[in-house]
Short mmCIF file of C-alpha atoms and ligand atoms in Angstrom, two decimals:
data_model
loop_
_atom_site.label_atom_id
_atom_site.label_comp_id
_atom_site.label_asym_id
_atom_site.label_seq_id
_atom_site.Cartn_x
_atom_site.Cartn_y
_atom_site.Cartn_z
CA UNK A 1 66.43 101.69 -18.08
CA UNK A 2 65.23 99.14 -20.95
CA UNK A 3 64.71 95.90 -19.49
CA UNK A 4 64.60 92.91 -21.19
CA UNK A 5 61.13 91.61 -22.30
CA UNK A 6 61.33 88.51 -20.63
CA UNK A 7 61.64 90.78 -17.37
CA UNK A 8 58.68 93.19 -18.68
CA UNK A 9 56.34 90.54 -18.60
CA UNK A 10 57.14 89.68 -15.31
CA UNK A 11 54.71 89.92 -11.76
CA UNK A 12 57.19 91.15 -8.97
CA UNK A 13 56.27 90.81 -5.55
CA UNK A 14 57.93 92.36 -2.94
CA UNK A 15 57.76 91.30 0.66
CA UNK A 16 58.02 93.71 3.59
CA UNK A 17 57.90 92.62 7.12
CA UNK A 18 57.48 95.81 9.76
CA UNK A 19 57.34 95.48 12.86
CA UNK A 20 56.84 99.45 14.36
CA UNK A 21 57.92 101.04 11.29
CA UNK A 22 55.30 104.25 11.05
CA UNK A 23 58.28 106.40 10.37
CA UNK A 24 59.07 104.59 7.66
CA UNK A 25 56.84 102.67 5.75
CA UNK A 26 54.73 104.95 3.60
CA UNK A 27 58.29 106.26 2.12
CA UNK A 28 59.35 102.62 1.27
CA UNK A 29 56.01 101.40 -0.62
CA UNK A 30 56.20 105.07 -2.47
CA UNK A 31 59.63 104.21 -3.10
CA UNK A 32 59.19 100.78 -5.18
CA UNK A 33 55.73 101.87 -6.82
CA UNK A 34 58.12 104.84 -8.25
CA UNK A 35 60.41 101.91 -9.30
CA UNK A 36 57.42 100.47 -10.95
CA UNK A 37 56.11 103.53 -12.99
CA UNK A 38 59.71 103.98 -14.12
CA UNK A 39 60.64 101.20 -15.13
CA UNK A 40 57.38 100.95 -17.32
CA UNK A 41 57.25 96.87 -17.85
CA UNK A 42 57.27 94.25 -15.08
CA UNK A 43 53.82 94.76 -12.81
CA UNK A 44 54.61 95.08 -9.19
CA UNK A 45 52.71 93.75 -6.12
CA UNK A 46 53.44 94.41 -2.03
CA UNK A 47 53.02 92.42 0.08
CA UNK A 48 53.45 93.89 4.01
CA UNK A 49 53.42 91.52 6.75
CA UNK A 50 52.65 93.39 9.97
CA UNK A 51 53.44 91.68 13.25
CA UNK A 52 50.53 94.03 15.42
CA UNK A 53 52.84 96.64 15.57
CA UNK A 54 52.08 98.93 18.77
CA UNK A 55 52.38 101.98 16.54
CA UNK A 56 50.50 103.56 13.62
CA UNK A 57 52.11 100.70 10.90
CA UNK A 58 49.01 98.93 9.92
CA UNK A 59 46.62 102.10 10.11
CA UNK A 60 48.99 103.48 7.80
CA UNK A 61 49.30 100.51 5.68
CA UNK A 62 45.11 100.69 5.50
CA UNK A 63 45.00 104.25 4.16
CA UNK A 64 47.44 102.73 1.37
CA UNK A 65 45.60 99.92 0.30
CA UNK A 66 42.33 102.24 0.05
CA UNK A 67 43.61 103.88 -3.09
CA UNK A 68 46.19 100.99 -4.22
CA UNK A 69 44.88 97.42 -4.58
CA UNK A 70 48.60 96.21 -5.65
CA UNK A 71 49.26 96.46 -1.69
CA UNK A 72 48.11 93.72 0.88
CA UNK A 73 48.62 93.37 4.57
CA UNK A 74 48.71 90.57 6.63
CA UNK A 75 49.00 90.63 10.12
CA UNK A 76 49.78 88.18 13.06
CA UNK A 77 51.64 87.85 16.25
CA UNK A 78 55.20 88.89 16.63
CA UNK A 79 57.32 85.48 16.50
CA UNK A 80 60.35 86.52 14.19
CA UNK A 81 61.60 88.02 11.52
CA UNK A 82 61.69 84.86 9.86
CA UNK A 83 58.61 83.75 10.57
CA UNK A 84 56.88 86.87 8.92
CA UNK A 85 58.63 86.02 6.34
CA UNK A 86 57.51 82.35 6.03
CA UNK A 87 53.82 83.53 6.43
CA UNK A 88 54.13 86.41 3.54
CA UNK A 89 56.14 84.22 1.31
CA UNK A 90 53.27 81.61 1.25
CA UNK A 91 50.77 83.83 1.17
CA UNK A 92 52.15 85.44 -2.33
CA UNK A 93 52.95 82.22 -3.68
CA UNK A 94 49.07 81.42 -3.17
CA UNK A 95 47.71 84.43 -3.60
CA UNK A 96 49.99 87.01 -5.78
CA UNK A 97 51.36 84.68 -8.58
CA UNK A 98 54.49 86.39 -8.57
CA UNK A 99 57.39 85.51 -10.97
CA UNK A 100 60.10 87.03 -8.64
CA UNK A 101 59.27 87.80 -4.93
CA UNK A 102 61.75 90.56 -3.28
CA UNK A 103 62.64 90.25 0.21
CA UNK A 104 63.35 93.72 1.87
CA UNK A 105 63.49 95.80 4.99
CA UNK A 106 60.64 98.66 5.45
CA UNK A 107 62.77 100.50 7.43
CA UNK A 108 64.93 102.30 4.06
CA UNK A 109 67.73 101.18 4.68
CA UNK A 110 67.65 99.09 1.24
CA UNK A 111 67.52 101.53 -1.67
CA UNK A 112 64.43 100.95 -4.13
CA UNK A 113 66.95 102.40 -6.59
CA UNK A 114 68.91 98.96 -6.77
CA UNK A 115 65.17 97.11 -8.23
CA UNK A 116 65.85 97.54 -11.47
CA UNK A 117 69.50 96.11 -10.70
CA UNK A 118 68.30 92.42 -9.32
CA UNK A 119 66.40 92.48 -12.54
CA UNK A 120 68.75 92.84 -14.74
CA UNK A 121 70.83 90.37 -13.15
CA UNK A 122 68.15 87.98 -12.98
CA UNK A 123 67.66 88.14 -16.44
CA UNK A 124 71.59 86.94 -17.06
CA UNK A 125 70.25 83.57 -15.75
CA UNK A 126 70.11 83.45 -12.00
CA UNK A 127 67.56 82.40 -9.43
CA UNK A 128 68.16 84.38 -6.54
CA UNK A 129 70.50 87.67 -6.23
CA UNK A 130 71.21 89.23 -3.17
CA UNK A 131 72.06 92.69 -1.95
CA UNK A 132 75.75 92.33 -0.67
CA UNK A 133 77.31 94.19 1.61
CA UNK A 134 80.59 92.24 1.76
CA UNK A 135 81.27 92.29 -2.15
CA UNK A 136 83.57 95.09 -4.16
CA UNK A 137 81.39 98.01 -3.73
CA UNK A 138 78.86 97.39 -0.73
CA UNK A 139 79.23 99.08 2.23
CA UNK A 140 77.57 99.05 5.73
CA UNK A 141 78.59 102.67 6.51
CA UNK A 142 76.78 102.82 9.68
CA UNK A 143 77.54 99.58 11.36
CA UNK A 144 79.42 99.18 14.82
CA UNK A 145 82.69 98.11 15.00
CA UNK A 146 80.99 95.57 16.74
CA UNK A 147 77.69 94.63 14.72
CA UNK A 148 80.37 94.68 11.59
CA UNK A 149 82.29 92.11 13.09
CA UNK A 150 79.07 90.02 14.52
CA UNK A 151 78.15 89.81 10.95
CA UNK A 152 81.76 89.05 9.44
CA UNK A 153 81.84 85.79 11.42
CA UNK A 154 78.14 84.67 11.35
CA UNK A 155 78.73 85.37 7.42
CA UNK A 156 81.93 83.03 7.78
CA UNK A 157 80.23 80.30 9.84
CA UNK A 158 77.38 80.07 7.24
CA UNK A 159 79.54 80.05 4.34
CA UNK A 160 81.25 77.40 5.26
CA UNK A 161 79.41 75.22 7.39
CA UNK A 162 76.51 75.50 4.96
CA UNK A 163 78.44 75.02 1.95
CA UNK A 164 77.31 78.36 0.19
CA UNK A 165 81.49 79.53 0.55
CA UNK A 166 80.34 81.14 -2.72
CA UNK A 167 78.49 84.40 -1.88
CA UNK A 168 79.79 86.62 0.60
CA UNK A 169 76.60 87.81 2.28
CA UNK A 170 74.58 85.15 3.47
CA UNK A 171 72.83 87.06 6.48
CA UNK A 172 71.19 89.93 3.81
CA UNK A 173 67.82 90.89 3.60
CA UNK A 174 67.74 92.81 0.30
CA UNK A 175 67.40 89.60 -2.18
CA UNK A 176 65.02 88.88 -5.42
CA UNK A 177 64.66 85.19 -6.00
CA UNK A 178 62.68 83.12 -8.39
CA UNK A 179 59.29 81.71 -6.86
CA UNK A 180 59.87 78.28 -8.97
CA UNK A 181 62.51 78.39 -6.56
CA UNK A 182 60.40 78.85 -3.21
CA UNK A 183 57.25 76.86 -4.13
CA UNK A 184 58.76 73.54 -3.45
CA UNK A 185 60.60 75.19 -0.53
CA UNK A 186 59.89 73.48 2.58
CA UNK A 187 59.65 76.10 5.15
CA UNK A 188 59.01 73.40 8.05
CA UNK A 189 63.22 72.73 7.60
CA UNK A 190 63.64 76.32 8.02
CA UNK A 191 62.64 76.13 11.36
CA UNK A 192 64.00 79.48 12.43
CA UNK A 193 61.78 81.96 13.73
CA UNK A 194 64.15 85.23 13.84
CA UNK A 195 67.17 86.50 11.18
CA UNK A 196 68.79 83.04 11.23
CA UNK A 197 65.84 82.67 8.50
CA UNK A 198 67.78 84.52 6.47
CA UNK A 199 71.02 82.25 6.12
CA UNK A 200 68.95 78.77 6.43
CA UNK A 201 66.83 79.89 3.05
CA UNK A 202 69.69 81.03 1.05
CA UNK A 203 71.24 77.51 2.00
CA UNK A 204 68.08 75.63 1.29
CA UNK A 205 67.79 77.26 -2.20
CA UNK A 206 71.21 76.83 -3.25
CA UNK A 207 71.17 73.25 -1.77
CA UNK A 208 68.08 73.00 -4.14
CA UNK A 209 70.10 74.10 -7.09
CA UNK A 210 69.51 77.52 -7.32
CA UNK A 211 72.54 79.95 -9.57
CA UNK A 212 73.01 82.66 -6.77
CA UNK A 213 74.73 85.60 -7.52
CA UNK A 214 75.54 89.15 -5.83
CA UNK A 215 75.49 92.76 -6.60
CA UNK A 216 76.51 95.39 -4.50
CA UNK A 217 74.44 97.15 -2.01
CA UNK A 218 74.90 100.20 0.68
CA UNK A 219 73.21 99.43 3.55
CA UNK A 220 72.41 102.81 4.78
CA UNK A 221 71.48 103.95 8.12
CA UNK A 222 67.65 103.59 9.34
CA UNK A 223 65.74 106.24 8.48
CA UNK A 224 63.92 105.97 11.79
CA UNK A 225 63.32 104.11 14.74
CA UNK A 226 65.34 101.16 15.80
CA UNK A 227 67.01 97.90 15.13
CA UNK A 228 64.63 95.20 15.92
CA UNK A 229 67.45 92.41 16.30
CA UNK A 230 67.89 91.12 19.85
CA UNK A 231 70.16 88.65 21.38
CA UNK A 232 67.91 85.95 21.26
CA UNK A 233 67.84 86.11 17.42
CA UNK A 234 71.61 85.67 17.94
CA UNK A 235 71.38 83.03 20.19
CA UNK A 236 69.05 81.34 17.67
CA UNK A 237 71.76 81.77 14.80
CA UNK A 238 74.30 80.31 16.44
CA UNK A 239 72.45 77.35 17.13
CA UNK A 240 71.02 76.96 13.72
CA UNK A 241 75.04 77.22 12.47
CA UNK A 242 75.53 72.98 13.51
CA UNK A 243 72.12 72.36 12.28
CA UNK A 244 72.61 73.86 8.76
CA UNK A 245 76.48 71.73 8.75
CA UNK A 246 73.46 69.06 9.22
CA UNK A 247 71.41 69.82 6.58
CA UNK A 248 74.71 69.70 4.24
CA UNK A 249 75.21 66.08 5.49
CA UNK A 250 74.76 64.05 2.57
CA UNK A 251 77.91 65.23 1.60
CA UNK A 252 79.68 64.53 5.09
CA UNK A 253 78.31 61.00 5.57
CA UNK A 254 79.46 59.59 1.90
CA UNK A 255 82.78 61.58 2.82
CA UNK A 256 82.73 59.79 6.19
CA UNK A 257 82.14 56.28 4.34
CA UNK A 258 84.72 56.47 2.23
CA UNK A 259 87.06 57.78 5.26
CA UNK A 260 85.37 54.45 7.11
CA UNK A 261 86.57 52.49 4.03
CA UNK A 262 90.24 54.25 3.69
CA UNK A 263 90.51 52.38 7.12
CA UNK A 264 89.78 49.39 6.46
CA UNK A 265 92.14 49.39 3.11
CA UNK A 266 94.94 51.00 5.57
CA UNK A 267 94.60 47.90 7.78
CA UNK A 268 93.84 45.54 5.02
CA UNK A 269 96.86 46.41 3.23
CA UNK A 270 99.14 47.10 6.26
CA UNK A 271 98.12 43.43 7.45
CA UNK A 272 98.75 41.78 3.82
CA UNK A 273 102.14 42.97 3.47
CA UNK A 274 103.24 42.62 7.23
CA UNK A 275 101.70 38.87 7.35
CA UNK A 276 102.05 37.28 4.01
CA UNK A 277 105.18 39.48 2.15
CA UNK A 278 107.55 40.00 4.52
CA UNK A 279 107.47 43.98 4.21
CA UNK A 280 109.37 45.70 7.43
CA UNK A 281 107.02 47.68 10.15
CA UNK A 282 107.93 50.68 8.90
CA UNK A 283 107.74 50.27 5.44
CA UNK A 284 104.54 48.66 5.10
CA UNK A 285 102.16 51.72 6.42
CA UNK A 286 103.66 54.15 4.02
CA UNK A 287 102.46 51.52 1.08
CA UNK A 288 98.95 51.24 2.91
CA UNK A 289 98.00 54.99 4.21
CA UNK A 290 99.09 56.44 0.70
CA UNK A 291 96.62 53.41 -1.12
CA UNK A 292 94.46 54.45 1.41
CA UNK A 293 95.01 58.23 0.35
CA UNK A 294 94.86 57.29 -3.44
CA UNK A 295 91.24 55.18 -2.88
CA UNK A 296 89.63 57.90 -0.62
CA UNK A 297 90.52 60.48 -3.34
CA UNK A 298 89.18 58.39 -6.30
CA UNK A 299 85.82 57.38 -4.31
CA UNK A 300 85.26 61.02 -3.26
CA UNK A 301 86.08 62.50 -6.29
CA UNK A 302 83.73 60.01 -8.82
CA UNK A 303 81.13 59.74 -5.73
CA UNK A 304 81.07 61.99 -2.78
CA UNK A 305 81.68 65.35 -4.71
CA UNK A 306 80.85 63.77 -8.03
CA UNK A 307 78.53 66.24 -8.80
CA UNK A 308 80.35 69.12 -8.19
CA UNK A 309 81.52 71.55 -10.57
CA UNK A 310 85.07 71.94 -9.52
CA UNK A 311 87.77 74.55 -10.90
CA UNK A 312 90.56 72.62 -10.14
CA UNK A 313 92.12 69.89 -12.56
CA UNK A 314 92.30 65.93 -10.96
CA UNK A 315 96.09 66.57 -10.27
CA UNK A 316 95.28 69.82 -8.19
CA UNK A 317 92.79 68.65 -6.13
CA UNK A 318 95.10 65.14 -5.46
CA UNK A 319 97.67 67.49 -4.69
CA UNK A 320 95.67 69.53 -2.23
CA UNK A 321 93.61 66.38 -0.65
CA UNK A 322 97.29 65.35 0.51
CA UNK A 323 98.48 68.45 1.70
CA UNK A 324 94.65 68.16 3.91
CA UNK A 325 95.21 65.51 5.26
CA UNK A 326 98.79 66.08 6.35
CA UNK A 327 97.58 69.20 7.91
CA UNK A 328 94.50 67.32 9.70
CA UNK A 329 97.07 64.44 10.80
CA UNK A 330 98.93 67.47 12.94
CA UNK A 331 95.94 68.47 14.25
CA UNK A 332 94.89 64.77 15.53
CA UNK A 333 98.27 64.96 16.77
CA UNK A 334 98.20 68.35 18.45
CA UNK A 335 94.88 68.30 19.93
CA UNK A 336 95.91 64.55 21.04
CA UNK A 337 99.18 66.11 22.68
CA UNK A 338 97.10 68.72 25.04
CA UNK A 339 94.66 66.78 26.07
CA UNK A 340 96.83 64.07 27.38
CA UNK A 341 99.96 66.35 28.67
CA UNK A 342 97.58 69.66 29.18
CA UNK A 343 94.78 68.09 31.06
CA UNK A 344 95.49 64.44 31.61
CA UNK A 345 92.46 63.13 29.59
CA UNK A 346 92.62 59.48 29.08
CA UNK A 347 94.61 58.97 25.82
CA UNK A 348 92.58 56.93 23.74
CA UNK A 349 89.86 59.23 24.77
CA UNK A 350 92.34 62.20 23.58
CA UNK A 351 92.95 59.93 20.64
CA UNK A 352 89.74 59.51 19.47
CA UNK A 353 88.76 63.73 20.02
CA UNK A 354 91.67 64.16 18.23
CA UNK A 355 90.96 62.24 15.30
CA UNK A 356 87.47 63.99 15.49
CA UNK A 357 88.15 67.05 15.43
CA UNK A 358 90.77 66.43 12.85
CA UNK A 359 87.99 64.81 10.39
CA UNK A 360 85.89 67.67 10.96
CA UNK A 361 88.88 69.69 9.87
CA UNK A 362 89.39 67.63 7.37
CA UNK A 363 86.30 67.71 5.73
CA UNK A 364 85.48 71.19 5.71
CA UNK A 365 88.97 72.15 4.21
CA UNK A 366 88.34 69.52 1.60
CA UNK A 367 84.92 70.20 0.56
CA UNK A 368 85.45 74.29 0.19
CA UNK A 369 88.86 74.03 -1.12
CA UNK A 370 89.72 70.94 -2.94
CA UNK A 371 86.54 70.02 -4.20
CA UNK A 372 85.10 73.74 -3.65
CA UNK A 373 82.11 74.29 -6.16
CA UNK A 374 82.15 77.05 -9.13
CA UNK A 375 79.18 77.19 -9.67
N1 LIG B 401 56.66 91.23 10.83
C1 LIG B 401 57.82 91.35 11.49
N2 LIG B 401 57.99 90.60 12.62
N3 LIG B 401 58.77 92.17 11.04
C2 LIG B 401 59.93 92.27 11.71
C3 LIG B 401 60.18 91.55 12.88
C4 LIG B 401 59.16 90.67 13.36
O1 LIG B 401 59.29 89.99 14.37
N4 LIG B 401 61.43 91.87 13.31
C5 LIG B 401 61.91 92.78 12.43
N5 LIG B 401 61.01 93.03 11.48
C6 LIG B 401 61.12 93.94 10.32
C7 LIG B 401 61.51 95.35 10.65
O2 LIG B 401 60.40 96.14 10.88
C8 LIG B 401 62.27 95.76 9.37
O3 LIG B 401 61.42 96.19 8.36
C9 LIG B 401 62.92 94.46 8.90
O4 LIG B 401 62.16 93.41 9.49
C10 LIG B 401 64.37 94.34 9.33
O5 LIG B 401 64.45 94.52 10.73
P1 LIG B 401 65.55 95.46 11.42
O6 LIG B 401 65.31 95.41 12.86
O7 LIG B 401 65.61 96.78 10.75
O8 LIG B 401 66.84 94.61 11.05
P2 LIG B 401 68.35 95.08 10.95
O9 LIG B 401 68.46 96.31 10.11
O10 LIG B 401 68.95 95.10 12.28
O11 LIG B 401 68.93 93.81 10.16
C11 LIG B 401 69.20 93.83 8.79
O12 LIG B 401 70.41 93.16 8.57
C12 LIG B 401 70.37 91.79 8.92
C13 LIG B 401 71.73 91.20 8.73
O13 LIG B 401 72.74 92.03 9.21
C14 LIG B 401 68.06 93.14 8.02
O14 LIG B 401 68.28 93.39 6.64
C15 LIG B 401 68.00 91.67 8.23
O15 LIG B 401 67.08 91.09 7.30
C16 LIG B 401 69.38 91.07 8.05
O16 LIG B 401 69.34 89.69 8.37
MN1 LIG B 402 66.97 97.61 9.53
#
């Protein structure tokens, strides 16, 4: 394949965290250096990050290194996938000086084949580009009915919570990304120690202003031994899900000013034309929620989402901030409704979960949809 030059000149570093993986990975270094020789341009480095594996992995790893000084090992204590990863991503960025650093199982199920593939796409102008399973021609051929669907919604919560609605596989671990990209990265924020790393660093980068794209990927079966996930790492993700909706805050506290201000103009206006012109009860908050509407709309589209590259023309997304907050009014209404009638909670109580929930509501819908980002 003819690369561009930009892309031969380039030091690639790929990243391999193994925990037990004897079986496997002599193939997978063999694999990429075979990448390397074929490709003929871009010098590659590897980078293995042993946890003290109880099996032959780092013995095997030595005998490498003896006749290959592209390959390093570092070792430590089993804490996480993710925090192998933040220990072998520094040490390349301090050691390696790598222009791109891979991230990729050592267990085969991520073809070397594909290399040349994140180059290329790369070279088109992104920062990172991950291996996705959930795009037009991935596949996870061997996954559970049940590990599919695991990873369906954990996908869904990240996109959305974490503002990255974007790309479709946000849990991957096949990805190339751009160290000018990582070295500023602050890996104390990613405080995950197991997969959840995975979702909080694609977040962080594209937070940072990183182009993301996708290309396909199969993610074939293991070729030996097994999965190393465990239920704590799923524990972990869930919990990290609220924390990276935090992380995306500065977008949900100017959206939650300017809701704080569409109040006050509701009740400013409401009070003006009730008090001082005359207008009837029920006239009078039609005139002030829809000014209210019309100056929430204005403020978040110049300010909250300003910088946001949206799709939509102004009329479309006024259109479609309405029909939001229509639909979020039923659901303050709704979830006000069962509370009080369902389970006798205390109606201002009710109330104010209701309107809660319903901002919550509000704001997601609004920030992936109206004012969803294109780039
Ligand atoms: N150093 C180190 N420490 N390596 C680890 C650890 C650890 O605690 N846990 C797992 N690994 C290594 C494994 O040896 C393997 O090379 C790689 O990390 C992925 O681990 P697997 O156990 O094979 O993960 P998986 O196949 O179930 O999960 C895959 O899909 C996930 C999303 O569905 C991986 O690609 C994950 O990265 C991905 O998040
Ligand atoms: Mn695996």
């Amino acid at each position: 394949m003819d690369l561009n030059p930009q892309v031969s000149d380039m030091q690639v570093c790929f990243v391999l965290p193994t925990y037990n993986e004897e079986g496997n990975i002599k193939e997978i270094i063999q694999d990429i250096l075979a990448v390397e020789v074929d490709l003929g341009g871009p010098v590659f480095s590897i980078l293995v990050v042993d946890d003290n594996s109880k099996d032959r992995t780092q013995e095997i790893v030595r005998g490498i290194i003896l006749d290959n000084n592209a390959i390093s090992l570092i070792t430590g204590d089993k804490q996480g996938l993710g925090d192998a990863y933040k220990r072998g991503i520094r040490f390349a960025l301090d050691n390696l000086n790598p222009d791109i650093i891979f991230q990729m199982d050592s267990d085969g199920q991520h073809d070397a084949a594909l290399i040349p593939h994140f180059l290329e796409e790369l070279n088109t102008g992104k920062d990172v580009v991950i291996g996705s399973r959930f795009i037009e021609g991935g596949e996870t051929p061997d996954f559970s009915k049940r590990r599919l669907l695991i990873s369906r919604i954990g996908n869904f919560m990240v996109r959305y919570v974490g503002g990255v609605s974007h790309l479709r596989d946000c849990t991957s671990g096949f990805r190339a990304i751009r160290t000018s990209f990582l070295e500023n990265c602050d890996f104390n924020f990613l405080s995950t120690k197991g997969y959840s790393f995975q979702s909080s660093l694609i977040c962080d980068l594209v937070w940072r202003g990183a182009v993301a794209s996708e290309i396909p990927i199969i993610f074939n079966s293991r070729k030996d031994g097994d999965s190393k996930l465990s239920f704590e790492d799923q524990l972990e993700f869930l919990f990290n899900i609220p924390r990276l909706g935090f992380r995306n805050m500065e977008d949900f506290i100017k959206y939650s000013i300017v809701g704080l201000s569409g109040v006050i103009l509701n009740l400013g206006i409401y009070t003006l034309l009730t008090r001082y012109f005359e207008f009837s009860e029920l006239l009078a908050p039609i005139i002030s929620i829809e000014s209210a509407l019309i100056s929430n709309f204005m403020l978040n589209n110049i300010w909250t989402f300003g910088k946001r590259s949206s799709v939509s023309r102004t009329r479309v997304k006024f259109l479609k901030f309405h029909l939001v907050s229509g639909f979020a009014a039923i659901i303050n209404y709704l979830v006000f409704l069962v509370l009080l009638l369902s389970f006798g909670v205390y109606d201002i109580l009710a109330n104010l979960i209701g309107i809660a929930l319903a901002a919550a509501v509000n704001y997601l819908i609004n920030s992936n949809w109206t004012w969803k980002n294109s780039k």
